[in-house]
mmCIF file with all atom_site columns, C-alpha atoms in Angstrom:
data_model
loop_
_atom_site.group_PDB
_atom_site.id
_atom_site.type_symbol
_atom_site.label_atom_id
_atom_site.label_alt_id
_atom_site.label_comp_id
_atom_site.label_asym_id
_atom_site.label_entity_id
_atom_site.label_seq_id
_atom_site.pdbx_PDB_ins_code
_atom_site.Cartn_x
_atom_site.Cartn_y
_atom_site.Cartn_z
_atom_site.occupancy
_atom_site.B_iso_or_equiv
_atom_site.pdbx_formal_charge
_atom_site.auth_seq_id
_atom_site.auth_comp_id
_atom_site.auth_asym_id
_atom_site.auth_atom_id
_atom_site.pdbx_PDB_model_num
ATOM 1   C CA . MET R 1 1   ? -0.470 7.655   154.172 1.00 0.00 ? 186 MET R CA 1
ATOM 2   C CA . THR R 1 2   ? 1.429  7.235   150.914 1.00 0.00 ? 187 THR R CA 1
ATOM 3   C CA . LEU R 1 3   ? 0.823  3.490   150.838 1.00 0.00 ? 188 LEU R CA 1
ATOM 4   C CA . TYR R 1 4   ? -2.900 3.949   151.295 1.00 0.00 ? 189 TYR R CA 1
ATOM 5   C CA . GLY R 1 5   ? -2.848 6.289   148.304 1.00 0.00 ? 190 GLY R CA 1
ATOM 6   C CA . HIS R 1 6   ? -2.025 3.207   146.243 1.00 0.00 ? 191 HIS R CA 1
ATOM 7   C CA . PHE R 1 7   ? -4.168 0.661   148.101 1.00 0.00 ? 192 PHE R CA 1
ATOM 8   C CA . ARG R 1 8   ? -7.790 1.119   149.096 1.00 0.00 ? 193 ARG R CA 1
ATOM 9   C CA . THR R 1 9   ? -7.574 -1.034  152.206 1.00 0.00 ? 194 THR R CA 1
ATOM 10  C CA . ARG R 1 10  ? -5.066 -2.712  154.485 1.00 0.00 ? 195 ARG R CA 1
ATOM 11  C CA . ALA R 1 11  ? -6.182 -6.052  153.031 1.00 0.00 ? 196 ALA R CA 1
ATOM 12  C CA . ASP R 1 12  ? -5.324 -4.838  149.514 1.00 0.00 ? 197 ASP R CA 1
ATOM 13  C CA . LEU R 1 13  ? -1.881 -3.753  150.719 1.00 0.00 ? 198 LEU R CA 1
ATOM 14  C CA . VAL R 1 14  ? -1.212 -7.045  152.510 1.00 0.00 ? 199 VAL R CA 1
ATOM 15  C CA . GLU R 1 15  ? -2.425 -9.072  149.533 1.00 0.00 ? 200 GLU R CA 1
ATOM 16  C CA . ALA R 1 16  ? -0.139 -7.140  147.164 1.00 0.00 ? 201 ALA R CA 1
ATOM 17  C CA . ALA R 1 17  ? 2.830  -7.598  149.512 1.00 0.00 ? 202 ALA R CA 1
ATOM 18  C CA . LEU R 1 18  ? 2.110  -11.326 149.838 1.00 0.00 ? 203 LEU R CA 1
ATOM 19  C CA . ALA R 1 19  ? 1.807  -11.697 146.067 1.00 0.00 ? 204 ALA R CA 1
ATOM 20  C CA . ASP R 1 20  ? 5.114  -9.897  145.593 1.00 0.00 ? 205 ASP R CA 1
ATOM 21  C CA . ALA R 1 21  ? 6.890  -12.066 148.187 1.00 0.00 ? 206 ALA R CA 1
ATOM 22  C CA . LEU R 1 22  ? 5.475  -15.255 146.677 1.00 0.00 ? 207 LEU R CA 1
ATOM 23  C CA . ARG R 1 23  ? 6.459  -14.146 143.180 1.00 0.00 ? 208 ARG R CA 1
ATOM 24  C CA . ALA R 1 24  ? 10.046 -13.529 144.346 1.00 0.00 ? 209 ALA R CA 1
ATOM 25  C CA . GLY R 1 25  ? 10.061 -16.855 146.166 1.00 0.00 ? 210 GLY R CA 1
ATOM 26  C CA . ASP R 1 26  ? 8.739  -18.646 143.109 1.00 0.00 ? 211 ASP R CA 1
ATOM 27  C CA . GLU R 1 27  ? 11.558 -17.165 141.029 1.00 0.00 ? 212 GLU R CA 1
ATOM 28  C CA . ALA R 1 28  ? 14.116 -18.405 143.572 1.00 0.00 ? 213 ALA R CA 1
ATOM 29  C CA . LEU R 1 29  ? 12.586 -21.881 143.747 1.00 0.00 ? 214 LEU R CA 1
ATOM 30  C CA . SER R 1 30  ? 12.324 -22.099 139.963 1.00 0.00 ? 215 SER R CA 1
ATOM 31  C CA . ALA R 1 31  ? 16.122 -21.998 139.895 1.00 0.00 ? 216 ALA R CA 1
ATOM 32  C CA . VAL R 1 32  ? 16.354 -25.162 142.042 1.00 0.00 ? 217 VAL R CA 1
ATOM 33  C CA . ASP R 1 33  ? 17.164 -28.187 139.876 1.00 0.00 ? 218 ASP R CA 1
ATOM 34  C CA . LEU R 1 34  ? 14.435 -30.773 140.436 1.00 0.00 ? 219 LEU R CA 1
ATOM 35  C CA . THR R 1 35  ? 15.275 -32.955 137.456 1.00 0.00 ? 220 THR R CA 1
ATOM 36  C CA . GLY R 1 36  ? 17.424 -35.992 136.944 1.00 0.00 ? 221 GLY R CA 1
ATOM 37  C CA . ASP R 1 37  ? 18.334 -37.884 140.037 1.00 0.00 ? 222 ASP R CA 1
ATOM 38  C CA . ASP R 1 38  ? 16.312 -39.417 142.815 1.00 0.00 ? 223 ASP R CA 1
ATOM 39  C CA . ALA R 1 39  ? 13.201 -37.478 143.885 1.00 0.00 ? 224 ALA R CA 1
ATOM 40  C CA . ARG R 1 40  ? 14.456 -37.596 147.489 1.00 0.00 ? 225 ARG R CA 1
ATOM 41  C CA . ASP R 1 41  ? 17.591 -35.662 146.530 1.00 0.00 ? 226 ASP R CA 1
ATOM 42  C CA . ALA R 1 42  ? 15.558 -33.139 144.543 1.00 0.00 ? 227 ALA R CA 1
ATOM 43  C CA . LEU R 1 43  ? 13.267 -32.758 147.562 1.00 0.00 ? 228 LEU R CA 1
ATOM 44  C CA . GLY R 1 44  ? 16.277 -32.010 149.760 1.00 0.00 ? 229 GLY R CA 1
ATOM 45  C CA . ARG R 1 45  ? 17.392 -29.244 147.417 1.00 0.00 ? 230 ARG R CA 1
ATOM 46  C CA . LEU R 1 46  ? 13.903 -27.773 147.278 1.00 0.00 ? 231 LEU R CA 1
ATOM 47  C CA . LEU R 1 47  ? 13.441 -27.855 151.051 1.00 0.00 ? 232 LEU R CA 1
ATOM 48  C CA . GLY R 1 48  ? 16.888 -26.354 151.624 1.00 0.00 ? 233 GLY R CA 1
ATOM 49  C CA . SER R 1 49  ? 15.815 -23.324 149.619 1.00 0.00 ? 234 SER R CA 1
ATOM 50  C CA . SER R 1 50  ? 12.214 -23.234 150.843 1.00 0.00 ? 235 SER R CA 1
ATOM 51  C CA . TRP R 1 51  ? 12.638 -22.932 154.593 1.00 0.00 ? 236 TRP R CA 1
ATOM 52  C CA . THR R 1 52  ? 14.460 -19.589 154.366 1.00 0.00 ? 237 THR R CA 1
ATOM 53  C CA . LEU R 1 53  ? 11.718 -18.169 152.155 1.00 0.00 ? 238 LEU R CA 1
ATOM 54  C CA . VAL R 1 54  ? 9.096  -19.295 154.665 1.00 0.00 ? 239 VAL R CA 1
ATOM 55  C CA . ALA R 1 55  ? 11.109 -17.760 157.512 1.00 0.00 ? 240 ALA R CA 1
ATOM 56  C CA . GLU R 1 56  ? 11.490 -14.450 155.673 1.00 0.00 ? 241 GLU R CA 1
ATOM 57  C CA . SER R 1 57  ? 7.783  -14.143 154.961 1.00 0.00 ? 242 SER R CA 1
ATOM 58  C CA . ALA R 1 58  ? 6.361  -15.445 158.255 1.00 0.00 ? 243 ALA R CA 1
ATOM 59  C CA . ALA R 1 59  ? 5.247  -12.028 159.523 1.00 0.00 ? 244 ALA R CA 1
ATOM 60  C CA . LEU R 1 60  ? 3.659  -11.253 156.186 1.00 0.00 ? 245 LEU R CA 1
ATOM 61  C CA . LEU R 1 61  ? 1.737  -14.538 156.238 1.00 0.00 ? 246 LEU R CA 1
ATOM 62  C CA . THR R 1 62  ? 0.524  -13.781 159.762 1.00 0.00 ? 247 THR R CA 1
ATOM 63  C CA . ALA R 1 63  ? -0.691 -10.357 158.609 1.00 0.00 ? 248 ALA R CA 1
ATOM 64  C CA . ALA R 1 64  ? -2.409 -11.934 155.608 1.00 0.00 ? 249 ALA R CA 1
ATOM 65  C CA . GLN R 1 65  ? -4.163 -14.485 157.813 1.00 0.00 ? 250 GLN R CA 1
ATOM 66  C CA . GLY R 1 66  ? -5.565 -11.598 159.821 1.00 0.00 ? 251 GLY R CA 1
ATOM 67  C CA . VAL R 1 67  ? -7.145 -9.761  156.880 1.00 0.00 ? 252 VAL R CA 1
ATOM 68  C CA . LEU R 1 68  ? -7.546 -12.141 153.942 1.00 0.00 ? 253 LEU R CA 1
ATOM 69  C CA . PRO R 1 69  ? -9.873 -15.106 153.484 1.00 0.00 ? 254 PRO R CA 1
ATOM 70  C CA . ALA R 1 70  ? -8.146 -18.489 153.718 1.00 0.00 ? 255 ALA R CA 1
ATOM 71  C CA . GLU R 1 71  ? -9.120 -19.277 150.114 1.00 0.00 ? 256 GLU R CA 1
ATOM 72  C CA . ARG R 1 72  ? -7.301 -16.158 148.908 1.00 0.00 ? 257 ARG R CA 1
ATOM 73  C CA . ILE R 1 73  ? -4.124 -17.125 150.783 1.00 0.00 ? 258 ILE R CA 1
ATOM 74  C CA . ARG R 1 74  ? -4.316 -20.673 149.386 1.00 0.00 ? 259 ARG R CA 1
ATOM 75  C CA . ALA R 1 75  ? -4.733 -19.284 145.873 1.00 0.00 ? 260 ALA R CA 1
ATOM 76  C CA . GLN R 1 76  ? -1.628 -17.137 146.343 1.00 0.00 ? 261 GLN R CA 1
ATOM 77  C CA . HIS R 1 77  ? 0.347  -20.275 147.314 1.00 0.00 ? 262 HIS R CA 1
ATOM 78  C CA . ALA R 1 78  ? -0.780 -22.290 144.280 1.00 0.00 ? 263 ALA R CA 1
ATOM 79  C CA . ALA R 1 79  ? 2.564  -22.222 142.431 1.00 0.00 ? 264 ALA R CA 1
ATOM 80  C CA . PRO R 1 80  ? 4.709  -23.439 145.358 1.00 0.00 ? 265 PRO R CA 1
ATOM 81  C CA . ALA R 1 81  ? 2.111  -26.079 146.216 1.00 0.00 ? 266 ALA R CA 1
ATOM 82  C CA . GLN R 1 82  ? 2.025  -27.255 142.583 1.00 0.00 ? 267 GLN R CA 1
ATOM 83  C CA . ARG R 1 83  ? 5.812  -27.600 142.517 1.00 0.00 ? 268 ARG R CA 1
ATOM 84  C CA . MET R 1 84  ? 5.758  -29.729 145.677 1.00 0.00 ? 269 MET R CA 1
ATOM 85  C CA . GLU R 1 85  ? 2.806  -31.821 144.428 1.00 0.00 ? 270 GLU R CA 1
ATOM 86  C CA . GLU R 1 86  ? 4.640  -32.617 141.191 1.00 0.00 ? 271 GLU R CA 1
ATOM 87  C CA . LEU R 1 87  ? 7.766  -33.640 143.075 1.00 0.00 ? 272 LEU R CA 1
ATOM 88  C CA . ILE R 1 88  ? 5.792  -35.864 145.456 1.00 0.00 ? 273 ILE R CA 1
ATOM 89  C CA . ARG R 1 89  ? 3.943  -37.450 142.542 1.00 0.00 ? 274 ARG R CA 1
ATOM 90  C CA . ARG R 1 90  ? 7.282  -38.117 140.840 1.00 0.00 ? 275 ARG R CA 1
ATOM 91  C CA . GLY R 1 91  ? 8.589  -39.776 144.005 1.00 0.00 ? 276 GLY R CA 1
ATOM 92  C CA . GLN R 1 92  ? 5.430  -41.851 144.234 1.00 0.00 ? 277 GLN R CA 1
ATOM 93  C CA . ASP R 1 93  ? 5.769  -42.924 140.599 1.00 0.00 ? 278 ASP R CA 1
ATOM 94  C CA . ASP R 1 94  ? 9.396  -43.873 141.310 1.00 0.00 ? 279 ASP R CA 1
ATOM 95  C CA . GLY R 1 95  ? 8.292  -45.914 144.321 1.00 0.00 ? 280 GLY R CA 1
ATOM 96  C CA . VAL R 1 96  ? 10.225 -43.876 146.911 1.00 0.00 ? 281 VAL R CA 1
ATOM 97  C CA . PHE R 1 97  ? 7.387  -41.816 148.462 1.00 0.00 ? 282 PHE R CA 1
ATOM 98  C CA . ARG R 1 98  ? 4.280  -43.097 150.196 1.00 0.00 ? 283 ARG R CA 1
ATOM 99  C CA . THR R 1 99  ? 1.025  -43.396 148.293 1.00 0.00 ? 284 THR R CA 1
ATOM 100 C CA . ASP R 1 100 ? -1.348 -44.132 151.171 1.00 0.00 ? 285 ASP R CA 1
ATOM 101 C CA . LEU R 1 101 ? -2.064 -40.460 152.012 1.00 0.00 ? 286 LEU R CA 1
ATOM 102 C CA . PRO R 1 102 ? -3.516 -37.711 149.805 1.00 0.00 ? 287 PRO R CA 1
ATOM 103 C CA . ILE R 1 103 ? -0.919 -35.530 148.111 1.00 0.00 ? 288 ILE R CA 1
ATOM 104 C CA . SER R 1 104 ? -2.735 -32.384 149.252 1.00 0.00 ? 289 SER R CA 1
ATOM 105 C CA . TRP R 1 105 ? -2.335 -33.551 152.860 1.00 0.00 ? 290 TRP R CA 1
ATOM 106 C CA . LEU R 1 106 ? 1.364  -34.274 152.376 1.00 0.00 ? 291 LEU R CA 1
ATOM 107 C CA . VAL R 1 107 ? 1.927  -30.819 150.851 1.00 0.00 ? 292 VAL R CA 1
ATOM 108 C CA . ASN R 1 108 ? 0.181  -29.210 153.835 1.00 0.00 ? 293 ASN R CA 1
ATOM 109 C CA . VAL R 1 109 ? 2.259  -31.230 156.302 1.00 0.00 ? 294 VAL R CA 1
ATOM 110 C CA . ILE R 1 110 ? 5.422  -30.060 154.548 1.00 0.00 ? 295 ILE R CA 1
ATOM 111 C CA . HIS R 1 111 ? 4.192  -26.470 154.731 1.00 0.00 ? 296 HIS R CA 1
ATOM 112 C CA . TYR R 1 112 ? 3.584  -26.846 158.480 1.00 0.00 ? 297 TYR R CA 1
ATOM 113 C CA . VAL R 1 113 ? 7.044  -28.358 158.981 1.00 0.00 ? 298 VAL R CA 1
ATOM 114 C CA . LEU R 1 114 ? 8.578  -25.402 157.140 1.00 0.00 ? 299 LEU R CA 1
ATOM 115 C CA . GLN R 1 115 ? 6.609  -22.925 159.243 1.00 0.00 ? 300 GLN R CA 1
ATOM 116 C CA . GLY R 1 116 ? 7.576  -24.756 162.431 1.00 0.00 ? 301 GLY R CA 1
ATOM 117 C CA . ALA R 1 117 ? 11.243 -24.765 161.467 1.00 0.00 ? 302 ALA R CA 1
ATOM 118 C CA . ALA R 1 118 ? 11.135 -21.043 160.762 1.00 0.00 ? 303 ALA R CA 1
ATOM 119 C CA . GLU R 1 119 ? 9.547  -20.448 164.179 1.00 0.00 ? 304 GLU R CA 1
ATOM 120 C CA . GLU R 1 120 ? 12.109 -22.663 165.956 1.00 0.00 ? 305 GLU R CA 1
ATOM 121 C CA . ASN R 1 121 ? 14.860 -20.780 164.169 1.00 0.00 ? 306 ASN R CA 1
ATOM 122 C CA . ARG R 1 122 ? 13.404 -17.382 165.145 1.00 0.00 ? 307 ARG R CA 1
ATOM 123 C CA . ALA R 1 123 ? 13.092 -18.519 168.765 1.00 0.00 ? 308 ALA R CA 1
ATOM 124 C CA . GLY R 1 124 ? 16.725 -19.628 168.812 1.00 0.00 ? 309 GLY R CA 1
ATOM 125 C CA . ARG R 1 125 ? 15.914 -23.286 169.420 1.00 0.00 ? 310 ARG R CA 1
ATOM 126 C CA . LEU R 1 126 ? 17.219 -24.358 166.025 1.00 0.00 ? 311 LEU R CA 1
ATOM 127 C CA . LYS R 1 127 ? 20.387 -22.956 164.476 1.00 0.00 ? 312 LYS R CA 1
ATOM 128 C CA . ALA R 1 128 ? 20.123 -21.591 160.944 1.00 0.00 ? 313 ALA R CA 1
ATOM 129 C CA . GLU R 1 129 ? 22.908 -23.863 159.703 1.00 0.00 ? 314 GLU R CA 1
ATOM 130 C CA . GLU R 1 130 ? 21.032 -26.930 161.023 1.00 0.00 ? 315 GLU R CA 1
ATOM 131 C CA . THR R 1 131 ? 17.560 -26.028 159.836 1.00 0.00 ? 316 THR R CA 1
ATOM 132 C CA . ALA R 1 132 ? 17.740 -27.285 156.250 1.00 0.00 ? 317 ALA R CA 1
ATOM 133 C CA . GLN R 1 133 ? 18.952 -30.715 157.400 1.00 0.00 ? 318 GLN R CA 1
ATOM 134 C CA . VAL R 1 134 ? 16.344 -30.945 160.166 1.00 0.00 ? 319 VAL R CA 1
ATOM 135 C CA . VAL R 1 135 ? 13.554 -29.980 157.752 1.00 0.00 ? 320 VAL R CA 1
ATOM 136 C CA . THR R 1 136 ? 14.752 -32.390 155.071 1.00 0.00 ? 321 THR R CA 1
ATOM 137 C CA . THR R 1 137 ? 15.119 -35.303 157.489 1.00 0.00 ? 322 THR R CA 1
ATOM 138 C CA . THR R 1 138 ? 11.679 -34.640 158.979 1.00 0.00 ? 323 THR R CA 1
ATOM 139 C CA . VAL R 1 139 ? 9.915  -34.338 155.629 1.00 0.00 ? 324 VAL R CA 1
ATOM 140 C CA . GLN R 1 140 ? 11.661 -37.351 154.144 1.00 0.00 ? 325 GLN R CA 1
ATOM 141 C CA . SER R 1 141 ? 10.519 -39.431 157.106 1.00 0.00 ? 326 SER R CA 1
ATOM 142 C CA . VAL R 1 142 ? 6.944  -38.241 156.519 1.00 0.00 ? 327 VAL R CA 1
ATOM 143 C CA . LEU R 1 143 ? 7.115  -39.112 152.815 1.00 0.00 ? 328 LEU R CA 1
ATOM 144 C CA . ALA R 1 144 ? 8.943  -42.442 153.234 1.00 0.00 ? 329 ALA R CA 1
ATOM 145 C CA . ARG R 1 145 ? 7.040  -45.533 152.178 1.00 0.00 ? 330 ARG R CA 1
ATOM 146 C CA . PRO R 1 146 ? 5.619  -47.303 155.233 1.00 0.00 ? 331 PRO R CA 1
#
């Protein structure tokens, strides 16, 4: 009852919670050093931090998908997607990432890999201490030049 005193609808509540989680995640990911060395190494650092954030917010994303339009959810994820796009573009410019697929597609594939890893971890089929390496190896194989 108290929550609904602050939010008109369940959708408003879920959207505010999603925005808050994404803002906190963006702060955490902003602290990851993506400069300097090889884009592949920077990608590994980013993915190592990203999968836990995805795992922590999986239930919230599911709730959002049930009450918010897809465009609204995509808009909320703009900052993390932008960070990944810039890193992929850097890797492409450096000649270490593929250029034959659209960047937007590659970002979505990475997002799906992160979600899948979080689910595998939750189900006990992938140990937490192995997840970052599995995610990084998978994504790097997707981004590798053919």
